[in-house]
């Protein structure tokens, strides 16, 4: 459909869409644990490199792993707080020991976790994808205003830059055709950055300070150590990521028309497990499917895996050449926010589209949607709602996406899967006959 040059631009667009979210994880963790500049350089570089490796593991389909959907993997944001806590209370080595074990756990339970696919009908997957989009919107709006905590947060300049970027994307969709529409987000990001450069000037200090080459080093921060409490914490985080990734997989399945079977999910979870293990070995973090790129797939209309392979290639190069990667960090936060509003909004739209397959005559289905979306948004708006619960339970209740997902799954089991004794007997007889 597109030539190599156009496919390359589409790949760059995906990298720009996820880059800020991927980089924020090592920046926050490294900052909280007081890493040196040299350690921070390694942490950011290897993080981007491993995002490319993790993405390739999902794209390359074989007997054992790879879901084969146009998916991008990045660091799991929900892992930030637990990793900081482990690093502060134990040691850096305890972080990576726990990450490695959690990756092995994900890899081993993949076949069993995929067997719960029947618990994800459209009423559940649609609700989960809708919640994912809605809970990400505040992130986009915060960025559009300049980034939470910024001195000029909500300034007229930031608002004009952010909404101007969004308006340009909309206008390209209104008047553009074909490939121009497909790279609307990329054009918006470039245009917004150019305007900001002429208005405020462009600082290239991050580029000049970065090195030209940085090779991945196994156990850069020392050999891992293994502590039961840290391992349990990271296993819980991995389960949370698997739930979130499941929603992303089903959203992409719906967009591409590629039906998912239990074996497909198994291979997808195994890829994440392998990515997490490698993350522990090379001292990065757990990985999960990125929903912002789902919105970009829907927005651009380009569903081929070739684009994702190109994006993964760019991530690998950016991770090996920090100077190139540092250049992408010059994109203003407000510009990213304007583009995110469109992308995350498309995730919401995709969830609503998936809910279109639901039987709305059923009051039970309406209640499942109402409660899952309500709980997901409620926890996002009031994150300390469950602060009195034990810490390990808060891993599930302090994240709006996970809280909403669990609500949808449990209510679907209660209303739609519980069988009456007679129905259960018939189902068992039918299974025996087959």
Tab-separated table of C-alpha atoms in Angstrom:
chain	number	residue	atom	x	y	z
A	1	UNK	CA	0.000	0.000	0.000
A	2	UNK	CA	2.839	2.403	0.894
A	3	UNK	CA	6.460	2.620	-0.293
A	4	UNK	CA	9.469	2.230	1.987
A	5	UNK	CA	9.775	5.979	2.576
A	6	UNK	CA	6.165	6.340	3.655
A	7	UNK	CA	6.329	3.222	5.847
A	8	UNK	CA	9.423	4.702	7.505
A	9	UNK	CA	7.572	7.914	8.357
A	10	UNK	CA	4.704	5.882	9.805
A	11	UNK	CA	7.217	3.983	11.942
A	12	UNK	CA	8.731	7.237	13.197
A	13	UNK	CA	5.232	8.425	14.080
A	14	UNK	CA	4.733	5.380	16.321
A	15	UNK	CA	8.094	5.968	18.015
A	16	UNK	CA	7.241	9.600	18.747
A	17	UNK	CA	3.837	8.563	20.090
A	18	UNK	CA	5.291	6.221	22.711
A	19	UNK	CA	8.724	7.738	23.338
A	20	UNK	CA	7.746	10.137	26.118
A	21	UNK	CA	5.792	7.452	27.984
A	22	UNK	CA	8.684	5.005	27.718
A	23	UNK	CA	11.369	7.471	28.812
A	24	UNK	CA	9.429	8.790	31.810
A	25	UNK	CA	9.763	5.434	33.602
A	26	UNK	CA	13.589	5.363	33.856
A	27	UNK	CA	13.711	9.119	34.478
A	28	UNK	CA	11.362	8.893	37.485
A	29	UNK	CA	12.909	5.734	38.918
A	30	UNK	CA	16.509	6.870	38.379
A	31	UNK	CA	15.741	10.263	39.869
A	32	UNK	CA	14.057	8.806	42.949
A	33	UNK	CA	16.954	6.389	43.545
A	34	UNK	CA	19.552	9.159	43.000
A	35	UNK	CA	21.325	7.596	40.027
A	36	UNK	CA	24.422	9.366	38.700
A	37	UNK	CA	24.355	11.068	35.262
A	38	UNK	CA	26.261	8.124	33.771
A	39	UNK	CA	23.782	5.661	35.284
A	40	UNK	CA	20.842	7.717	34.016
A	41	UNK	CA	22.330	7.774	30.512
A	42	UNK	CA	22.591	3.993	30.541
A	43	UNK	CA	19.125	3.556	32.049
A	44	UNK	CA	17.337	5.685	29.433
A	45	UNK	CA	19.330	4.258	26.514
A	46	UNK	CA	18.893	0.602	27.445
A	47	UNK	CA	15.208	1.221	28.196
A	48	UNK	CA	14.574	2.442	24.635
A	49	UNK	CA	16.707	-0.363	23.171
A	50	UNK	CA	14.775	-3.020	25.110
A	51	UNK	CA	11.457	-1.495	23.997
A	52	UNK	CA	12.577	-2.367	20.467
A	53	UNK	CA	13.606	-5.892	21.482
A	54	UNK	CA	10.317	-6.470	23.352
A	55	UNK	CA	8.302	-5.238	20.360
A	56	UNK	CA	10.168	-7.606	18.019
A	57	UNK	CA	9.376	-10.516	20.326
A	58	UNK	CA	5.669	-9.803	19.836
A	59	UNK	CA	5.847	-9.175	16.081
A	60	UNK	CA	7.909	-12.259	15.208
A	61	UNK	CA	5.391	-15.137	15.310
A	62	UNK	CA	6.623	-18.689	15.887
A	63	UNK	CA	5.536	-21.836	17.719
A	64	UNK	CA	6.432	-20.528	21.140
A	65	UNK	CA	5.892	-16.767	21.289
A	66	UNK	CA	4.712	-13.709	19.334
A	67	UNK	CA	1.093	-12.563	19.046
A	68	UNK	CA	1.596	-11.096	15.566
A	69	UNK	CA	-0.533	-7.975	16.081
A	70	UNK	CA	0.720	-4.435	15.240
A	71	UNK	CA	1.651	-3.766	18.854
A	72	UNK	CA	4.372	-1.680	20.509
A	73	UNK	CA	5.745	-2.632	23.919
A	74	UNK	CA	7.088	-0.189	26.467
A	75	UNK	CA	7.859	0.041	30.188
A	76	UNK	CA	4.885	-0.555	32.479
A	77	UNK	CA	4.079	2.745	34.203
A	78	UNK	CA	2.333	0.942	37.093
A	79	UNK	CA	5.715	-0.540	38.046
A	80	UNK	CA	7.264	2.838	38.904
A	81	UNK	CA	6.131	3.180	42.540
A	82	UNK	CA	6.785	-0.462	43.560
A	83	UNK	CA	10.264	-0.427	41.961
A	84	UNK	CA	11.177	2.806	43.768
A	85	UNK	CA	9.927	1.297	47.035
A	86	UNK	CA	11.992	-1.883	46.545
A	87	UNK	CA	15.077	0.150	45.624
A	88	UNK	CA	14.749	2.430	48.649
A	89	UNK	CA	13.920	-0.263	51.211
A	90	UNK	CA	16.178	-3.053	49.858
A	91	UNK	CA	18.650	-2.513	47.024
A	92	UNK	CA	18.999	-2.012	43.273
A	93	UNK	CA	19.940	-5.673	42.901
A	94	UNK	CA	16.670	-6.682	44.590
A	95	UNK	CA	14.744	-4.810	41.902
A	96	UNK	CA	16.265	-6.796	39.081
A	97	UNK	CA	16.107	-10.121	40.877
A	98	UNK	CA	12.376	-9.583	41.366
A	99	UNK	CA	11.897	-8.508	37.741
A	100	UNK	CA	13.656	-11.630	36.413
A	101	UNK	CA	11.563	-13.970	38.576
A	102	UNK	CA	8.329	-12.170	37.624
A	103	UNK	CA	9.241	-12.594	33.944
A	104	UNK	CA	9.736	-16.337	34.454
A	105	UNK	CA	6.359	-16.428	36.242
A	106	UNK	CA	4.589	-14.691	33.340
A	107	UNK	CA	6.198	-17.045	30.825
A	108	UNK	CA	5.145	-20.146	32.778
A	109	UNK	CA	1.541	-19.128	33.497
A	110	UNK	CA	0.893	-17.895	29.944
A	111	UNK	CA	-1.046	-21.035	28.862
A	112	UNK	CA	-3.241	-20.905	31.966
A	113	UNK	CA	-3.870	-17.162	31.758
A	114	UNK	CA	-4.908	-17.498	28.112
A	115	UNK	CA	-7.584	-20.028	29.091
A	116	UNK	CA	-9.639	-17.249	30.634
A	117	UNK	CA	-10.333	-15.825	27.162
A	118	UNK	CA	-13.997	-16.809	27.535
A	119	UNK	CA	-14.201	-14.267	30.356
A	120	UNK	CA	-13.533	-11.490	27.796
A	121	UNK	CA	-16.655	-11.155	25.613
A	122	UNK	CA	-17.345	-7.772	23.922
A	123	UNK	CA	-19.049	-6.398	27.037
A	124	UNK	CA	-15.791	-6.918	28.972
A	125	UNK	CA	-13.216	-6.066	26.300
A	126	UNK	CA	-15.223	-3.035	25.152
A	127	UNK	CA	-15.507	-1.782	28.728
A	128	UNK	CA	-11.800	-2.380	29.401
A	129	UNK	CA	-10.664	-0.576	26.240
A	130	UNK	CA	-13.034	2.316	26.981
A	131	UNK	CA	-11.667	2.583	30.517
A	132	UNK	CA	-8.082	2.485	29.196
A	133	UNK	CA	-8.802	5.428	26.901
A	134	UNK	CA	-10.737	7.442	29.464
A	135	UNK	CA	-8.109	7.011	32.186
A	136	UNK	CA	-5.383	8.160	29.787
A	137	UNK	CA	-7.182	11.367	28.792
A	138	UNK	CA	-6.112	13.216	31.995
A	139	UNK	CA	-2.476	12.386	31.112
A	140	UNK	CA	-2.967	13.963	27.694
A	141	UNK	CA	-4.646	17.077	29.134
A	142	UNK	CA	-1.921	17.521	31.757
A	143	UNK	CA	0.710	17.369	29.032
A	144	UNK	CA	-1.243	19.753	26.823
A	145	UNK	CA	-1.145	22.292	29.655
A	146	UNK	CA	2.643	21.958	29.902
A	147	UNK	CA	3.092	18.907	32.112
A	148	UNK	CA	2.040	18.406	35.709
A	149	UNK	CA	4.210	20.487	38.032
A	150	UNK	CA	5.463	22.812	35.270
A	151	UNK	CA	5.920	26.461	36.261
A	152	UNK	CA	3.915	27.604	33.225
A	153	UNK	CA	1.221	24.959	33.608
A	154	UNK	CA	-1.959	26.068	31.841
A	155	UNK	CA	-0.356	29.202	30.402
A	156	UNK	CA	-1.971	30.722	27.284
A	157	UNK	CA	1.156	29.795	25.321
A	158	UNK	CA	0.987	26.108	26.282
A	159	UNK	CA	-2.740	25.945	25.614
A	160	UNK	CA	-2.323	27.593	22.212
A	161	UNK	CA	0.550	25.241	21.324
A	162	UNK	CA	-1.291	22.123	22.489
A	163	UNK	CA	-4.672	22.922	20.985
A	164	UNK	CA	-2.976	24.256	17.867
A	165	UNK	CA	-1.295	20.875	17.389
A	166	UNK	CA	-4.634	19.117	17.882
A	167	UNK	CA	-6.376	21.503	15.467
A	168	UNK	CA	-3.741	20.873	12.791
A	169	UNK	CA	-4.232	17.100	13.130
A	170	UNK	CA	-7.998	17.592	12.766
A	171	UNK	CA	-7.597	19.829	9.706
A	172	UNK	CA	-5.297	17.290	8.036
A	173	UNK	CA	-7.951	14.641	8.597
A	174	UNK	CA	-10.610	16.959	7.210
A	175	UNK	CA	-8.817	18.030	4.036
A	176	UNK	CA	-5.982	15.516	3.611
A	177	UNK	CA	-6.179	12.188	1.816
A	178	UNK	CA	-4.343	8.866	1.823
A	179	UNK	CA	-0.823	8.989	3.206
A	180	UNK	CA	-1.152	12.607	4.382
A	181	UNK	CA	-3.952	11.562	6.728
A	182	UNK	CA	-1.960	8.538	7.885
A	183	UNK	CA	0.905	10.737	9.167
A	184	UNK	CA	-1.304	13.495	10.558
A	185	UNK	CA	0.020	12.999	14.090
A	186	UNK	CA	3.645	13.129	12.920
A	187	UNK	CA	2.985	16.363	11.006
A	188	UNK	CA	1.308	17.827	14.084
A	189	UNK	CA	4.272	16.926	16.307
A	190	UNK	CA	6.821	18.368	13.865
A	191	UNK	CA	4.823	21.551	13.216
A	192	UNK	CA	4.263	22.185	16.921
A	193	UNK	CA	7.959	21.642	17.674
A	194	UNK	CA	9.011	24.038	14.899
A	195	UNK	CA	6.643	26.744	16.168
A	196	UNK	CA	8.017	26.324	19.686
A	197	UNK	CA	11.615	26.448	18.407
A	198	UNK	CA	10.997	29.775	16.645
A	199	UNK	CA	9.055	31.174	19.605
A	200	UNK	CA	11.078	30.026	22.593
A	201	UNK	CA	14.268	28.765	20.993
A	202	UNK	CA	15.529	25.207	20.836
A	203	UNK	CA	17.760	23.808	23.584
A	204	UNK	CA	20.092	21.046	22.386
A	205	UNK	CA	21.910	20.602	25.689
A	206	UNK	CA	20.487	17.087	26.120
A	207	UNK	CA	21.872	16.151	22.698
A	208	UNK	CA	25.351	17.587	23.322
A	209	UNK	CA	25.634	15.845	26.700
A	210	UNK	CA	24.627	12.415	25.339
A	211	UNK	CA	27.250	9.961	24.099
A	212	UNK	CA	27.418	8.648	20.524
A	213	UNK	CA	27.355	4.961	21.360
A	214	UNK	CA	26.122	2.957	24.322
A	215	UNK	CA	26.135	-0.841	24.219
A	216	UNK	CA	23.775	-2.983	26.344
A	217	UNK	CA	25.570	-4.444	29.358
A	218	UNK	CA	24.129	-7.429	31.266
A	219	UNK	CA	23.866	-6.788	35.010
A	220	UNK	CA	25.167	-3.219	34.633
A	221	UNK	CA	24.158	-2.450	38.237
A	222	UNK	CA	25.561	-5.710	39.633
A	223	UNK	CA	24.300	-9.264	40.056
A	224	UNK	CA	20.628	-9.599	41.061
A	225	UNK	CA	19.536	-10.607	44.553
A	226	UNK	CA	16.277	-12.339	45.393
A	227	UNK	CA	13.912	-11.305	48.176
A	228	UNK	CA	10.480	-12.881	48.664
A	229	UNK	CA	8.560	-9.653	49.307
A	230	UNK	CA	10.088	-7.907	46.284
A	231	UNK	CA	9.397	-10.923	44.064
A	232	UNK	CA	5.741	-11.142	45.151
A	233	UNK	CA	5.327	-7.421	44.513
A	234	UNK	CA	6.713	-7.650	40.970
A	235	UNK	CA	4.638	-10.749	40.209
A	236	UNK	CA	1.510	-8.802	41.169
A	237	UNK	CA	2.619	-5.930	38.939
A	238	UNK	CA	3.134	-8.396	36.082
A	239	UNK	CA	-0.394	-9.765	36.530
A	240	UNK	CA	-1.705	-6.209	36.410
A	241	UNK	CA	0.214	-5.628	33.159
A	242	UNK	CA	-1.161	-8.849	31.669
A	243	UNK	CA	-4.713	-7.680	32.333
A	244	UNK	CA	-3.955	-4.326	30.688
A	245	UNK	CA	-2.235	-5.990	27.723
A	246	UNK	CA	-5.235	-8.265	27.218
A	247	UNK	CA	-7.406	-5.207	26.602
A	248	UNK	CA	-4.854	-3.881	24.094
A	249	UNK	CA	-4.704	-7.241	22.293
A	250	UNK	CA	-8.466	-7.405	21.902
A	251	UNK	CA	-8.629	-3.782	20.750
A	252	UNK	CA	-6.042	-4.472	18.029
A	253	UNK	CA	-7.794	-7.722	17.172
A	254	UNK	CA	-10.987	-5.772	16.578
A	255	UNK	CA	-9.224	-3.074	14.523
A	256	UNK	CA	-7.327	-5.530	12.309
A	257	UNK	CA	-10.032	-8.181	12.073
A	258	UNK	CA	-7.560	-10.798	13.285
A	259	UNK	CA	-9.445	-13.138	15.619
A	260	UNK	CA	-7.527	-14.203	18.710
A	261	UNK	CA	-7.442	-17.762	19.964
A	262	UNK	CA	-6.198	-18.999	23.324
A	263	UNK	CA	-2.902	-20.064	21.731
A	264	UNK	CA	-2.396	-16.561	20.299
A	265	UNK	CA	-2.813	-15.056	23.751
A	266	UNK	CA	-0.443	-17.658	25.201
A	267	UNK	CA	2.272	-16.630	22.751
A	268	UNK	CA	1.584	-12.971	23.439
A	269	UNK	CA	1.981	-13.431	27.204
A	270	UNK	CA	5.126	-15.517	26.668
A	271	UNK	CA	6.630	-12.671	24.649
A	272	UNK	CA	5.957	-10.298	27.527
A	273	UNK	CA	7.504	-12.796	29.933
A	274	UNK	CA	10.645	-13.024	27.809
A	275	UNK	CA	10.793	-9.228	27.530
A	276	UNK	CA	10.548	-8.883	31.320
A	277	UNK	CA	13.316	-11.476	31.852
A	278	UNK	CA	15.597	-9.637	29.417
A	279	UNK	CA	14.667	-6.370	31.122
A	280	UNK	CA	15.918	-7.770	34.428
A	281	UNK	CA	19.130	-9.084	32.880
A	282	UNK	CA	19.958	-5.785	31.151
A	283	UNK	CA	18.698	-3.739	34.127
A	284	UNK	CA	15.567	-2.128	32.693
A	285	UNK	CA	11.959	-2.706	33.731
A	286	UNK	CA	8.803	-4.794	33.092
A	287	UNK	CA	7.182	-4.344	29.675
A	288	UNK	CA	3.568	-4.163	28.559
A	289	UNK	CA	1.578	-3.345	25.410
A	290	UNK	CA	1.187	0.418	24.872
A	291	UNK	CA	-2.373	1.594	24.311
A	292	UNK	CA	-1.378	4.976	22.797
A	293	UNK	CA	-0.137	3.124	19.741
A	294	UNK	CA	-3.502	1.375	19.445
A	295	UNK	CA	-5.085	4.792	19.023
A	296	UNK	CA	-2.493	5.636	16.389
A	297	UNK	CA	-3.220	2.433	14.436
A	298	UNK	CA	-6.911	3.342	14.456
A	299	UNK	CA	-6.228	6.989	13.645
A	300	UNK	CA	-3.845	6.327	10.752
A	301	UNK	CA	-5.756	3.349	9.388
A	302	UNK	CA	-2.438	1.562	8.696
A	303	UNK	CA	-2.534	-1.900	10.271
A	304	UNK	CA	0.499	-3.634	8.759
A	305	UNK	CA	3.204	-5.094	11.000
A	306	UNK	CA	5.852	-3.663	8.660
A	307	UNK	CA	5.354	-0.266	10.263
A	308	UNK	CA	5.875	-1.767	13.719
A	309	UNK	CA	9.055	-3.545	12.611
A	310	UNK	CA	10.354	-0.186	11.383
A	311	UNK	CA	9.374	1.455	14.683
A	312	UNK	CA	11.144	-1.356	16.581
A	313	UNK	CA	14.233	-0.815	14.417
A	314	UNK	CA	14.254	2.884	15.241
A	315	UNK	CA	13.945	2.071	18.962
A	316	UNK	CA	16.956	-0.259	18.714
A	317	UNK	CA	19.015	2.438	16.979
A	318	UNK	CA	17.897	5.146	19.401
A	319	UNK	CA	18.920	2.908	22.281
A	320	UNK	CA	22.396	2.348	20.822
A	321	UNK	CA	22.949	6.011	19.822
A	322	UNK	CA	21.820	8.176	22.754
A	323	UNK	CA	22.485	11.431	20.839
A	324	UNK	CA	19.784	10.555	18.311
A	325	UNK	CA	17.390	9.507	21.033
A	326	UNK	CA	18.023	12.722	22.973
A	327	UNK	CA	16.859	14.744	19.971
A	328	UNK	CA	13.324	13.354	20.289
A	329	UNK	CA	13.146	14.628	23.869
A	330	UNK	CA	13.134	18.195	22.525
A	331	UNK	CA	9.469	17.848	21.477
A	332	UNK	CA	7.548	20.243	23.782
A	333	UNK	CA	5.274	18.629	26.346
A	334	UNK	CA	2.293	20.716	25.217
A	335	UNK	CA	2.730	19.493	21.641
A	336	UNK	CA	2.802	15.871	22.813
A	337	UNK	CA	-0.319	16.528	24.865
A	338	UNK	CA	-2.221	17.895	21.877
A	339	UNK	CA	-1.409	14.768	19.864
A	340	UNK	CA	-2.236	12.510	22.814
A	341	UNK	CA	-5.744	13.939	23.076
A	342	UNK	CA	-6.445	12.654	19.569
A	343	UNK	CA	-4.723	9.294	20.088
A	344	UNK	CA	-6.181	8.502	23.489
A	345	UNK	CA	-9.580	9.725	22.310
A	346	UNK	CA	-9.377	7.167	19.511
A	347	UNK	CA	-8.804	4.452	22.107
A	348	UNK	CA	-12.067	5.526	23.747
A	349	UNK	CA	-13.800	5.516	20.366
A	350	UNK	CA	-12.482	2.002	19.676
A	351	UNK	CA	-13.874	0.810	23.011
A	352	UNK	CA	-17.282	2.294	22.204
A	353	UNK	CA	-17.159	0.602	18.798
A	354	UNK	CA	-16.478	-2.743	20.491
A	355	UNK	CA	-19.399	-2.139	22.851
A	356	UNK	CA	-21.592	-1.784	19.753
A	357	UNK	CA	-21.572	-5.592	19.544
A	358	UNK	CA	-23.122	-5.898	23.001
A	359	UNK	CA	-26.776	-6.749	23.595
A	360	UNK	CA	-27.978	-3.499	25.198
A	361	UNK	CA	-31.409	-5.006	25.835
A	362	UNK	CA	-29.734	-6.850	28.706
A	363	UNK	CA	-29.819	-4.838	31.918
A	364	UNK	CA	-26.979	-7.010	33.203
A	365	UNK	CA	-24.699	-5.911	30.360
A	366	UNK	CA	-25.594	-2.267	30.969
A	367	UNK	CA	-24.708	-2.682	34.645
A	368	UNK	CA	-21.368	-4.305	33.767
A	369	UNK	CA	-20.475	-1.336	31.539
A	370	UNK	CA	-21.735	1.219	34.052
A	371	UNK	CA	-19.877	-0.225	37.044
A	372	UNK	CA	-16.590	-1.006	35.266
A	373	UNK	CA	-16.355	2.446	33.670
A	374	UNK	CA	-17.522	4.095	36.899
A	375	UNK	CA	-14.979	2.272	39.066
A	376	UNK	CA	-12.171	2.814	36.539
A	377	UNK	CA	-12.772	6.557	36.315
A	378	UNK	CA	-13.491	6.839	40.044
A	379	UNK	CA	-10.165	5.301	41.034
A	380	UNK	CA	-8.383	7.482	38.474
A	381	UNK	CA	-9.999	10.624	39.901
A	382	UNK	CA	-9.479	9.560	43.542
A	383	UNK	CA	-6.326	7.379	43.537
A	384	UNK	CA	-6.109	7.254	47.346
A	385	UNK	CA	-9.608	5.769	47.637
A	386	UNK	CA	-8.255	2.461	48.959
A	387	UNK	CA	-5.289	3.806	50.911
A	388	UNK	CA	-6.300	1.877	54.058
A	389	UNK	CA	-5.959	-1.490	52.296
A	390	UNK	CA	-2.754	-3.567	52.517
A	391	UNK	CA	-0.041	-2.489	50.097
A	392	UNK	CA	-0.279	-5.599	47.899
A	393	UNK	CA	-4.033	-5.049	47.404
A	394	UNK	CA	-3.443	-1.428	46.456
A	395	UNK	CA	-1.459	-2.641	43.449
A	396	UNK	CA	-4.823	-3.739	42.022
A	397	UNK	CA	-7.056	-1.005	43.426
A	398	UNK	CA	-4.931	2.130	42.899
A	399	UNK	CA	-4.845	1.758	39.096
A	400	UNK	CA	-8.053	2.798	37.326
A	401	UNK	CA	-7.447	0.542	34.329
A	402	UNK	CA	-6.941	-2.534	36.486
A	403	UNK	CA	-9.774	-1.728	38.902
A	404	UNK	CA	-12.182	-1.196	36.006
A	405	UNK	CA	-10.977	-4.357	34.238
A	406	UNK	CA	-11.386	-6.539	37.323
A	407	UNK	CA	-14.870	-5.095	37.901
A	408	UNK	CA	-15.921	-5.923	34.339
A	409	UNK	CA	-14.527	-9.475	34.541
A	410	UNK	CA	-16.115	-10.275	37.902
A	411	UNK	CA	-19.525	-8.858	36.972
A	412	UNK	CA	-19.477	-10.740	33.671
A	413	UNK	CA	-18.808	-13.983	35.580
A	414	UNK	CA	-21.645	-13.236	37.999
A	415	UNK	CA	-24.215	-12.285	35.358
A	416	UNK	CA	-23.291	-14.118	32.173
A	417	UNK	CA	-21.131	-17.160	32.920
A	418	UNK	CA	-22.632	-18.724	36.035
A	419	UNK	CA	-24.553	-21.799	34.891
A	420	UNK	CA	-27.679	-23.291	36.407
A	421	UNK	CA	-27.328	-26.960	37.478
A	422	UNK	CA	-29.337	-28.265	34.474
A	423	UNK	CA	-27.354	-26.156	32.017
A	424	UNK	CA	-24.089	-27.303	33.558
A	425	UNK	CA	-25.143	-30.955	33.204
A	426	UNK	CA	-26.049	-30.471	29.524
A	427	UNK	CA	-22.718	-28.713	28.904
A	428	UNK	CA	-20.801	-31.587	30.529
A	429	UNK	CA	-22.745	-34.184	28.492
A	430	UNK	CA	-22.034	-32.220	25.327
A	431	UNK	CA	-18.323	-32.107	26.158
A	432	UNK	CA	-18.223	-35.881	26.721
A	433	UNK	CA	-19.936	-36.545	23.374
A	434	UNK	CA	-17.415	-34.373	21.566
